[in-house]
Short mmCIF file of N, CA and C in Angstrom, two decimals:
data_model
loop_
_atom_site.label_atom_id
_atom_site.label_comp_id
_atom_site.label_asym_id
_atom_site.label_seq_id
_atom_site.Cartn_x
_atom_site.Cartn_y
_atom_site.Cartn_z
N MET A 72 -23.53 -1.78 -0.26
CA MET A 72 -23.20 -3.13 -0.66
C MET A 72 -23.52 -3.33 -2.13
N ARG A 73 -24.56 -2.63 -2.63
CA ARG A 73 -24.92 -2.76 -4.02
C ARG A 73 -23.77 -2.32 -4.93
N LEU A 74 -23.08 -1.24 -4.54
CA LEU A 74 -21.92 -0.77 -5.29
C LEU A 74 -20.84 -1.84 -5.33
N PHE A 75 -20.65 -2.49 -4.21
CA PHE A 75 -19.65 -3.55 -4.07
C PHE A 75 -19.88 -4.63 -5.12
N VAL A 76 -21.11 -5.08 -5.25
CA VAL A 76 -21.45 -6.13 -6.21
C VAL A 76 -21.42 -5.61 -7.63
N CYS A 77 -21.96 -4.42 -7.85
CA CYS A 77 -22.05 -3.85 -9.19
C CYS A 77 -20.67 -3.56 -9.78
N ALA A 78 -19.82 -2.98 -8.97
CA ALA A 78 -18.48 -2.64 -9.46
C ALA A 78 -17.63 -3.89 -9.66
N ALA A 79 -17.98 -4.97 -8.98
CA ALA A 79 -17.17 -6.18 -9.06
C ALA A 79 -17.05 -6.71 -10.48
N GLY A 80 -18.14 -6.78 -11.19
CA GLY A 80 -18.10 -7.30 -12.55
C GLY A 80 -17.24 -6.46 -13.47
N ILE A 81 -17.41 -5.15 -13.40
CA ILE A 81 -16.64 -4.24 -14.25
C ILE A 81 -15.16 -4.30 -13.89
N ALA A 82 -14.87 -4.19 -12.61
CA ALA A 82 -13.48 -4.13 -12.19
C ALA A 82 -12.77 -5.46 -12.43
N LEU A 83 -13.46 -6.57 -12.25
CA LEU A 83 -12.83 -7.86 -12.50
C LEU A 83 -12.45 -7.99 -13.97
N ALA A 84 -13.31 -7.49 -14.84
CA ALA A 84 -12.98 -7.52 -16.26
C ALA A 84 -11.74 -6.68 -16.54
N ILE A 85 -11.63 -5.54 -15.87
CA ILE A 85 -10.47 -4.67 -16.05
C ILE A 85 -9.24 -5.31 -15.41
N ALA A 86 -9.38 -5.75 -14.17
CA ALA A 86 -8.23 -6.27 -13.42
C ALA A 86 -7.72 -7.59 -13.99
N ALA A 87 -8.59 -8.35 -14.62
CA ALA A 87 -8.18 -9.64 -15.17
C ALA A 87 -7.24 -9.46 -16.37
N ARG A 88 -7.28 -8.29 -16.96
CA ARG A 88 -6.41 -7.99 -18.08
C ARG A 88 -5.41 -6.93 -17.64
N PRO A 89 -4.21 -7.32 -17.24
CA PRO A 89 -3.25 -6.36 -16.68
C PRO A 89 -2.98 -5.16 -17.56
N GLY A 90 -3.05 -5.28 -18.86
CA GLY A 90 -2.77 -4.16 -19.73
C GLY A 90 -3.97 -3.31 -20.04
N ALA A 91 -5.12 -3.65 -19.50
CA ALA A 91 -6.34 -2.92 -19.82
C ALA A 91 -6.30 -1.51 -19.25
N VAL A 92 -6.94 -0.59 -19.97
CA VAL A 92 -7.00 0.79 -19.52
C VAL A 92 -8.46 1.15 -19.31
N SER A 93 -8.73 1.92 -18.25
CA SER A 93 -10.09 2.35 -18.01
C SER A 93 -10.08 3.83 -17.73
N ALA A 94 -11.27 4.42 -17.69
CA ALA A 94 -11.39 5.85 -17.46
C ALA A 94 -10.83 6.25 -16.10
N SER A 95 -10.93 5.40 -15.12
CA SER A 95 -10.44 5.75 -13.78
C SER A 95 -8.98 5.36 -13.59
N GLY A 96 -8.36 4.77 -14.56
CA GLY A 96 -6.95 4.39 -14.45
C GLY A 96 -6.80 3.07 -13.72
N PRO A 97 -5.55 2.64 -13.59
CA PRO A 97 -5.29 1.38 -12.91
C PRO A 97 -5.70 1.42 -11.44
N VAL A 98 -5.95 0.25 -10.89
CA VAL A 98 -6.29 0.10 -9.48
C VAL A 98 -5.12 0.63 -8.66
N SER A 99 -5.40 1.36 -7.59
CA SER A 99 -4.31 1.92 -6.79
C SER A 99 -3.83 0.97 -5.70
N VAL A 100 -4.72 0.13 -5.15
CA VAL A 100 -4.33 -0.75 -4.05
C VAL A 100 -4.96 -2.13 -4.21
N TYR A 101 -4.13 -3.16 -4.07
CA TYR A 101 -4.60 -4.53 -3.88
C TYR A 101 -4.34 -4.82 -2.41
N ALA A 102 -5.33 -5.39 -1.72
CA ALA A 102 -5.19 -5.53 -0.27
C ALA A 102 -5.69 -6.87 0.23
N LEU A 103 -4.95 -7.41 1.19
CA LEU A 103 -5.37 -8.54 2.00
C LEU A 103 -5.55 -7.94 3.39
N VAL A 104 -6.78 -7.61 3.73
CA VAL A 104 -7.10 -6.81 4.92
C VAL A 104 -7.18 -7.69 6.16
N ASP A 105 -6.39 -7.33 7.18
CA ASP A 105 -6.46 -8.03 8.47
C ASP A 105 -7.43 -7.34 9.41
N LYS A 106 -7.38 -6.00 9.45
CA LYS A 106 -8.16 -5.26 10.44
C LYS A 106 -8.48 -3.86 9.91
N VAL A 107 -9.67 -3.37 10.25
CA VAL A 107 -10.08 -2.02 9.91
C VAL A 107 -10.48 -1.31 11.19
N THR A 108 -9.97 -0.08 11.36
CA THR A 108 -10.33 0.74 12.51
C THR A 108 -10.83 2.09 12.01
N PHE A 109 -12.00 2.50 12.50
CA PHE A 109 -12.57 3.78 12.12
C PHE A 109 -12.28 4.84 13.17
N GLU A 110 -12.06 6.07 12.73
CA GLU A 110 -11.82 7.19 13.64
C GLU A 110 -12.76 8.34 13.28
N PRO A 111 -13.34 9.06 14.18
CA PRO A 111 -13.28 8.86 15.62
C PRO A 111 -14.17 7.73 16.12
N ASN A 112 -15.12 7.26 15.26
CA ASN A 112 -15.99 6.15 15.65
C ASN A 112 -16.55 5.48 14.41
N ALA A 113 -17.17 4.32 14.60
CA ALA A 113 -17.71 3.55 13.47
C ALA A 113 -19.03 4.11 12.95
N GLU A 114 -19.74 4.90 13.76
CA GLU A 114 -21.03 5.43 13.34
C GLU A 114 -20.90 6.48 12.24
N LYS A 115 -19.91 7.36 12.36
CA LYS A 115 -19.68 8.38 11.34
C LYS A 115 -18.18 8.63 11.22
N PRO A 116 -17.47 7.67 10.61
CA PRO A 116 -16.01 7.79 10.54
C PRO A 116 -15.57 8.93 9.63
N GLU A 117 -14.47 9.53 10.02
CA GLU A 117 -13.82 10.56 9.21
C GLU A 117 -12.49 10.06 8.67
N ARG A 118 -11.94 9.04 9.34
CA ARG A 118 -10.67 8.43 8.94
C ARG A 118 -10.76 6.91 9.09
N ILE A 119 -9.89 6.22 8.35
CA ILE A 119 -9.86 4.76 8.43
C ILE A 119 -8.41 4.29 8.44
N ARG A 120 -8.13 3.30 9.29
CA ARG A 120 -6.83 2.62 9.32
C ARG A 120 -7.08 1.19 8.83
N ILE A 121 -6.36 0.80 7.81
CA ILE A 121 -6.50 -0.53 7.23
C ILE A 121 -5.18 -1.25 7.42
N SER A 122 -5.19 -2.31 8.21
CA SER A 122 -3.97 -3.08 8.46
C SER A 122 -4.03 -4.36 7.63
N GLY A 123 -2.88 -4.74 7.08
CA GLY A 123 -2.82 -5.96 6.28
C GLY A 123 -1.59 -5.99 5.41
N VAL A 124 -1.72 -6.63 4.25
CA VAL A 124 -0.65 -6.72 3.27
C VAL A 124 -1.17 -6.06 2.00
N PHE A 125 -0.31 -5.22 1.38
CA PHE A 125 -0.75 -4.40 0.26
C PHE A 125 0.23 -4.43 -0.90
N ILE A 126 -0.32 -4.29 -2.09
CA ILE A 126 0.43 -4.00 -3.30
C ILE A 126 -0.14 -2.68 -3.79
N THR A 127 0.73 -1.68 -3.98
CA THR A 127 0.24 -0.36 -4.37
C THR A 127 0.82 0.06 -5.71
N TYR A 128 0.06 0.86 -6.41
CA TYR A 128 0.48 1.41 -7.70
C TYR A 128 1.30 2.65 -7.43
N GLN A 129 2.48 2.73 -8.04
CA GLN A 129 3.41 3.83 -7.76
C GLN A 129 3.87 4.50 -9.04
N ALA A 130 3.94 5.81 -9.01
CA ALA A 130 4.56 6.56 -10.11
C ALA A 130 6.05 6.64 -9.84
N MET A 131 6.82 6.33 -10.83
CA MET A 131 8.28 6.39 -10.72
C MET A 131 8.72 7.60 -11.55
N LEU A 132 8.95 8.72 -10.89
CA LEU A 132 9.27 9.97 -11.59
C LEU A 132 10.72 10.02 -12.04
N GLY A 133 10.95 10.81 -13.09
CA GLY A 133 12.31 11.06 -13.54
C GLY A 133 12.99 9.87 -14.20
N GLN A 134 12.25 9.14 -15.00
CA GLN A 134 12.83 8.00 -15.71
C GLN A 134 13.69 8.48 -16.88
N PRO A 135 14.59 7.62 -17.37
CA PRO A 135 15.42 8.00 -18.52
C PRO A 135 14.55 8.52 -19.67
N GLY A 136 15.03 9.56 -20.32
CA GLY A 136 14.28 10.17 -21.40
C GLY A 136 13.29 11.21 -20.90
N GLY A 137 13.30 11.49 -19.61
CA GLY A 137 12.43 12.53 -19.06
C GLY A 137 11.01 12.07 -18.78
N GLY A 138 10.73 10.80 -18.97
CA GLY A 138 9.36 10.33 -18.77
C GLY A 138 9.12 9.81 -17.36
N ASN A 139 7.91 9.41 -17.14
CA ASN A 139 7.52 8.81 -15.87
C ASN A 139 7.03 7.39 -16.13
N ALA A 140 7.43 6.47 -15.29
CA ALA A 140 6.98 5.08 -15.40
C ALA A 140 6.06 4.80 -14.23
N ARG A 141 5.25 3.81 -14.35
CA ARG A 141 4.36 3.40 -13.27
C ARG A 141 4.49 1.90 -13.10
N GLN A 142 4.43 1.47 -11.85
CA GLN A 142 4.53 0.05 -11.58
C GLN A 142 3.89 -0.26 -10.24
N TYR A 143 3.66 -1.54 -10.00
CA TYR A 143 3.13 -1.98 -8.71
C TYR A 143 4.28 -2.35 -7.79
N SER A 144 4.11 -2.07 -6.50
CA SER A 144 5.11 -2.42 -5.49
C SER A 144 5.09 -3.93 -5.25
N ALA A 145 6.10 -4.39 -4.56
CA ALA A 145 6.08 -5.75 -4.03
C ALA A 145 5.09 -5.76 -2.86
N PRO A 146 4.58 -6.93 -2.48
CA PRO A 146 3.70 -6.98 -1.31
C PRO A 146 4.43 -6.45 -0.07
N GLN A 147 3.70 -5.69 0.74
CA GLN A 147 4.28 -5.14 1.96
C GLN A 147 3.24 -5.10 3.07
N ARG A 148 3.67 -5.54 4.24
CA ARG A 148 2.79 -5.51 5.41
C ARG A 148 2.83 -4.13 6.03
N GLY A 149 1.68 -3.67 6.51
CA GLY A 149 1.64 -2.37 7.15
C GLY A 149 0.23 -1.87 7.33
N THR A 150 0.11 -0.55 7.37
CA THR A 150 -1.18 0.11 7.58
C THR A 150 -1.35 1.22 6.56
N LEU A 151 -2.53 1.29 5.98
CA LEU A 151 -2.93 2.43 5.17
C LEU A 151 -3.79 3.31 6.06
N TYR A 152 -3.59 4.61 6.00
CA TYR A 152 -4.33 5.55 6.84
C TYR A 152 -4.93 6.61 5.93
N PHE A 153 -6.26 6.65 5.86
CA PHE A 153 -6.95 7.55 4.94
C PHE A 153 -7.94 8.44 5.67
N ALA A 154 -8.18 9.61 5.07
CA ALA A 154 -9.21 10.54 5.52
C ALA A 154 -10.21 10.71 4.38
N LEU A 155 -11.42 11.10 4.74
CA LEU A 155 -12.44 11.37 3.74
C LEU A 155 -11.98 12.49 2.82
N ALA A 156 -12.26 12.34 1.56
CA ALA A 156 -11.97 13.36 0.56
C ALA A 156 -12.95 13.14 -0.58
N GLY A 157 -13.69 14.15 -0.94
CA GLY A 157 -14.65 13.99 -2.02
C GLY A 157 -15.98 13.46 -1.53
N ASN A 158 -16.49 12.43 -2.18
CA ASN A 158 -17.81 11.88 -1.89
C ASN A 158 -17.78 11.07 -0.59
N GLU A 159 -18.13 11.70 0.51
CA GLU A 159 -18.03 11.07 1.83
C GLU A 159 -18.96 9.87 1.97
N GLU A 160 -20.17 9.97 1.45
CA GLU A 160 -21.12 8.86 1.57
C GLU A 160 -20.61 7.62 0.83
N LEU A 161 -20.12 7.82 -0.37
CA LEU A 161 -19.58 6.70 -1.15
C LEU A 161 -18.34 6.11 -0.47
N ALA A 162 -17.45 6.97 0.02
CA ALA A 162 -16.25 6.49 0.70
C ALA A 162 -16.63 5.66 1.92
N ARG A 163 -17.59 6.10 2.70
CA ARG A 163 -18.01 5.34 3.89
C ARG A 163 -18.60 3.99 3.50
N ARG A 164 -19.30 3.91 2.39
CA ARG A 164 -19.82 2.61 1.93
C ARG A 164 -18.65 1.70 1.55
N GLU A 165 -17.65 2.27 0.87
CA GLU A 165 -16.48 1.46 0.52
C GLU A 165 -15.75 1.01 1.78
N TRP A 166 -15.67 1.88 2.78
CA TRP A 166 -15.00 1.52 4.03
C TRP A 166 -15.74 0.37 4.72
N ALA A 167 -17.07 0.39 4.65
CA ALA A 167 -17.85 -0.73 5.22
C ALA A 167 -17.54 -2.02 4.46
N ASP A 168 -17.37 -1.93 3.15
CA ASP A 168 -17.00 -3.10 2.36
C ASP A 168 -15.62 -3.62 2.77
N LEU A 169 -14.68 -2.71 3.01
CA LEU A 169 -13.35 -3.13 3.46
C LEU A 169 -13.42 -3.81 4.82
N GLN A 170 -14.25 -3.28 5.70
CA GLN A 170 -14.40 -3.90 7.01
C GLN A 170 -15.02 -5.30 6.89
N SER A 171 -15.91 -5.47 5.92
CA SER A 171 -16.59 -6.77 5.77
C SER A 171 -15.65 -7.89 5.32
N VAL A 172 -14.52 -7.55 4.70
CA VAL A 172 -13.58 -8.58 4.26
C VAL A 172 -12.39 -8.73 5.21
N ALA A 173 -12.31 -7.90 6.22
CA ALA A 173 -11.17 -7.96 7.16
C ALA A 173 -11.10 -9.33 7.82
N GLY A 174 -9.92 -9.93 7.77
CA GLY A 174 -9.68 -11.22 8.41
C GLY A 174 -10.21 -12.43 7.65
N THR A 175 -10.76 -12.24 6.46
CA THR A 175 -11.36 -13.35 5.71
C THR A 175 -10.41 -13.98 4.69
N ARG A 176 -9.25 -13.38 4.45
CA ARG A 176 -8.30 -13.80 3.41
C ARG A 176 -8.86 -13.59 2.00
N GLN A 177 -9.84 -12.70 1.88
CA GLN A 177 -10.36 -12.30 0.57
C GLN A 177 -9.57 -11.09 0.10
N VAL A 178 -8.88 -11.21 -1.03
CA VAL A 178 -8.14 -10.09 -1.58
C VAL A 178 -9.11 -9.15 -2.30
N VAL A 179 -8.93 -7.86 -2.08
CA VAL A 179 -9.75 -6.85 -2.73
C VAL A 179 -8.86 -5.83 -3.42
N ALA A 180 -9.45 -5.12 -4.37
CA ALA A 180 -8.78 -4.02 -5.05
C ALA A 180 -9.65 -2.79 -4.88
N PHE A 181 -9.01 -1.62 -4.76
CA PHE A 181 -9.79 -0.38 -4.66
C PHE A 181 -8.95 0.81 -5.09
N GLY A 182 -9.64 1.90 -5.37
CA GLY A 182 -8.99 3.16 -5.69
C GLY A 182 -8.50 3.26 -7.12
N SER A 183 -8.18 4.48 -7.50
CA SER A 183 -7.63 4.77 -8.81
C SER A 183 -6.26 5.40 -8.63
N SER A 184 -5.33 5.02 -9.46
CA SER A 184 -3.97 5.57 -9.36
C SER A 184 -3.95 7.06 -9.63
N PHE A 185 -4.99 7.59 -10.25
CA PHE A 185 -5.03 9.01 -10.56
C PHE A 185 -5.59 9.85 -9.43
N SER A 186 -5.93 9.23 -8.30
CA SER A 186 -6.61 9.97 -7.23
C SER A 186 -5.67 10.46 -6.14
N GLY A 187 -4.39 10.37 -6.32
CA GLY A 187 -3.49 10.95 -5.33
C GLY A 187 -2.38 10.02 -4.93
N LYS A 188 -1.77 10.36 -3.79
CA LYS A 188 -0.65 9.59 -3.27
C LYS A 188 -1.07 8.98 -1.93
N TRP A 189 -0.45 7.87 -1.59
CA TRP A 189 -0.74 7.20 -0.33
C TRP A 189 0.52 6.52 0.13
N ARG A 190 0.53 6.19 1.40
CA ARG A 190 1.71 5.58 2.01
C ARG A 190 1.30 4.34 2.78
N VAL A 191 2.09 3.29 2.66
CA VAL A 191 1.93 2.11 3.51
C VAL A 191 2.87 2.33 4.69
N TRP A 192 2.29 2.51 5.87
CA TRP A 192 3.07 2.69 7.09
C TRP A 192 3.56 1.33 7.56
N LYS A 193 4.83 1.22 7.90
CA LYS A 193 5.39 -0.03 8.38
C LYS A 193 4.76 -0.38 9.73
N PRO A 194 4.70 -1.68 10.06
CA PRO A 194 4.06 -2.10 11.33
C PRO A 194 4.61 -1.40 12.56
N GLU A 195 5.90 -1.08 12.55
CA GLU A 195 6.50 -0.44 13.74
C GLU A 195 6.32 1.08 13.75
N GLU A 196 5.74 1.64 12.69
CA GLU A 196 5.53 3.09 12.61
C GLU A 196 4.12 3.46 13.09
N GLU A 197 4.01 4.65 13.65
CA GLU A 197 2.71 5.20 14.02
C GLU A 197 2.22 6.04 12.84
N ALA A 198 1.10 5.64 12.22
CA ALA A 198 0.53 6.41 11.12
C ALA A 198 -0.03 7.71 11.69
N LYS A 199 0.55 8.84 11.29
CA LYS A 199 0.18 10.11 11.88
C LYS A 199 -0.67 10.99 10.98
N GLU A 200 -0.31 11.11 9.74
CA GLU A 200 -1.03 11.98 8.82
C GLU A 200 -1.78 11.14 7.78
N PRO A 201 -3.10 11.22 7.76
CA PRO A 201 -3.84 10.41 6.78
C PRO A 201 -3.71 10.97 5.37
N ASP A 202 -3.70 10.06 4.42
CA ASP A 202 -3.76 10.43 3.01
C ASP A 202 -5.22 10.55 2.61
N ASP A 203 -5.50 11.23 1.49
CA ASP A 203 -6.86 11.29 0.98
C ASP A 203 -7.24 9.91 0.46
N TYR A 204 -8.45 9.47 0.78
CA TYR A 204 -8.91 8.15 0.33
C TYR A 204 -8.99 8.14 -1.19
N PRO A 205 -8.37 7.15 -1.87
CA PRO A 205 -8.32 7.13 -3.34
C PRO A 205 -9.56 6.53 -3.98
N MET A 206 -10.56 7.35 -4.22
CA MET A 206 -11.79 6.87 -4.86
C MET A 206 -11.46 6.39 -6.28
N GLY A 207 -12.21 5.41 -6.74
CA GLY A 207 -11.96 4.89 -8.08
C GLY A 207 -13.03 3.90 -8.49
N ILE A 208 -12.70 2.62 -8.46
CA ILE A 208 -13.56 1.58 -8.99
C ILE A 208 -14.49 0.98 -7.95
N GLY A 209 -14.43 1.44 -6.72
CA GLY A 209 -15.15 0.78 -5.63
C GLY A 209 -14.25 -0.28 -5.02
N VAL A 210 -14.79 -1.11 -4.17
CA VAL A 210 -14.04 -2.21 -3.56
C VAL A 210 -14.45 -3.48 -4.30
N VAL A 211 -13.47 -4.15 -4.88
CA VAL A 211 -13.74 -5.30 -5.74
C VAL A 211 -13.05 -6.53 -5.20
N LYS A 212 -13.80 -7.62 -5.05
CA LYS A 212 -13.20 -8.89 -4.64
C LYS A 212 -12.45 -9.48 -5.82
N MET A 213 -11.22 -9.94 -5.54
CA MET A 213 -10.38 -10.50 -6.58
C MET A 213 -10.36 -12.03 -6.48
N ASN A 214 -10.28 -12.68 -7.63
CA ASN A 214 -10.12 -14.13 -7.65
C ASN A 214 -8.73 -14.47 -7.10
N ALA A 215 -8.63 -15.56 -6.37
CA ALA A 215 -7.37 -15.96 -5.75
C ALA A 215 -6.29 -16.28 -6.77
N ASP A 216 -6.66 -16.57 -8.02
CA ASP A 216 -5.65 -16.89 -9.02
C ASP A 216 -5.14 -15.67 -9.79
N HIS A 217 -5.69 -14.48 -9.51
CA HIS A 217 -5.16 -13.25 -10.11
C HIS A 217 -3.72 -13.09 -9.62
N PRO A 218 -2.77 -12.71 -10.48
CA PRO A 218 -1.36 -12.65 -10.06
C PRO A 218 -1.10 -11.81 -8.81
N ARG A 219 -1.74 -10.66 -8.67
CA ARG A 219 -1.49 -9.83 -7.48
C ARG A 219 -2.19 -10.41 -6.25
N ALA A 220 -3.34 -11.00 -6.43
CA ALA A 220 -4.01 -11.66 -5.30
C ALA A 220 -3.16 -12.83 -4.82
N LYS A 221 -2.65 -13.59 -5.75
CA LYS A 221 -1.79 -14.73 -5.39
C LYS A 221 -0.55 -14.26 -4.63
N ALA A 222 0.05 -13.17 -5.10
CA ALA A 222 1.24 -12.63 -4.42
C ALA A 222 0.91 -12.22 -2.98
N LEU A 223 -0.25 -11.64 -2.77
CA LEU A 223 -0.65 -11.25 -1.41
C LEU A 223 -0.92 -12.48 -0.55
N LEU A 224 -1.63 -13.44 -1.10
CA LEU A 224 -1.97 -14.65 -0.33
C LEU A 224 -0.72 -15.48 0.00
N ASP A 225 0.29 -15.43 -0.87
CA ASP A 225 1.52 -16.18 -0.66
C ASP A 225 2.56 -15.42 0.17
N PHE A 226 2.31 -14.15 0.47
CA PHE A 226 3.29 -13.32 1.17
C PHE A 226 3.59 -13.86 2.55
N LYS A 227 4.88 -13.94 2.84
CA LYS A 227 5.33 -14.36 4.17
C LYS A 227 6.06 -13.19 4.79
N ASP A 228 5.74 -12.88 6.03
CA ASP A 228 6.45 -11.80 6.73
C ASP A 228 7.93 -12.11 6.80
N ARG A 229 8.72 -11.10 6.60
CA ARG A 229 10.18 -11.29 6.67
C ARG A 229 10.74 -10.41 7.75
#
């Protein structure tokens, strides 16, 4: 929990300025978490399913001029499915932080865009293969007036 509070100040300063750059790169996921499920159990989880509404950072490969662009997705309802990768103790603490905000309508940000790829599974899909958990800035509570937090809070299922 100490990481949760400590990282909050740093990450909020970064996230409040959309053009800001940090050593860990842009936030990989903004989330409005409805439910968290640990696998195989909550005592020593190896995988996590996070259900809710998400905005994710995406690399857009093969842009004109041979470059790559990066952008955030539109809000999308679904499930993120992650497995431990790297610092397991730190990841489990972040997972506990994610569980603590589930169902509260508190928007959080986590992960670094440089830590890999992830998929938002649609509600009707069965998440089968977990992605590596994207370690980065910790789990940071976002102010409701932040543009991405507002987009998540205003999202209506279609």
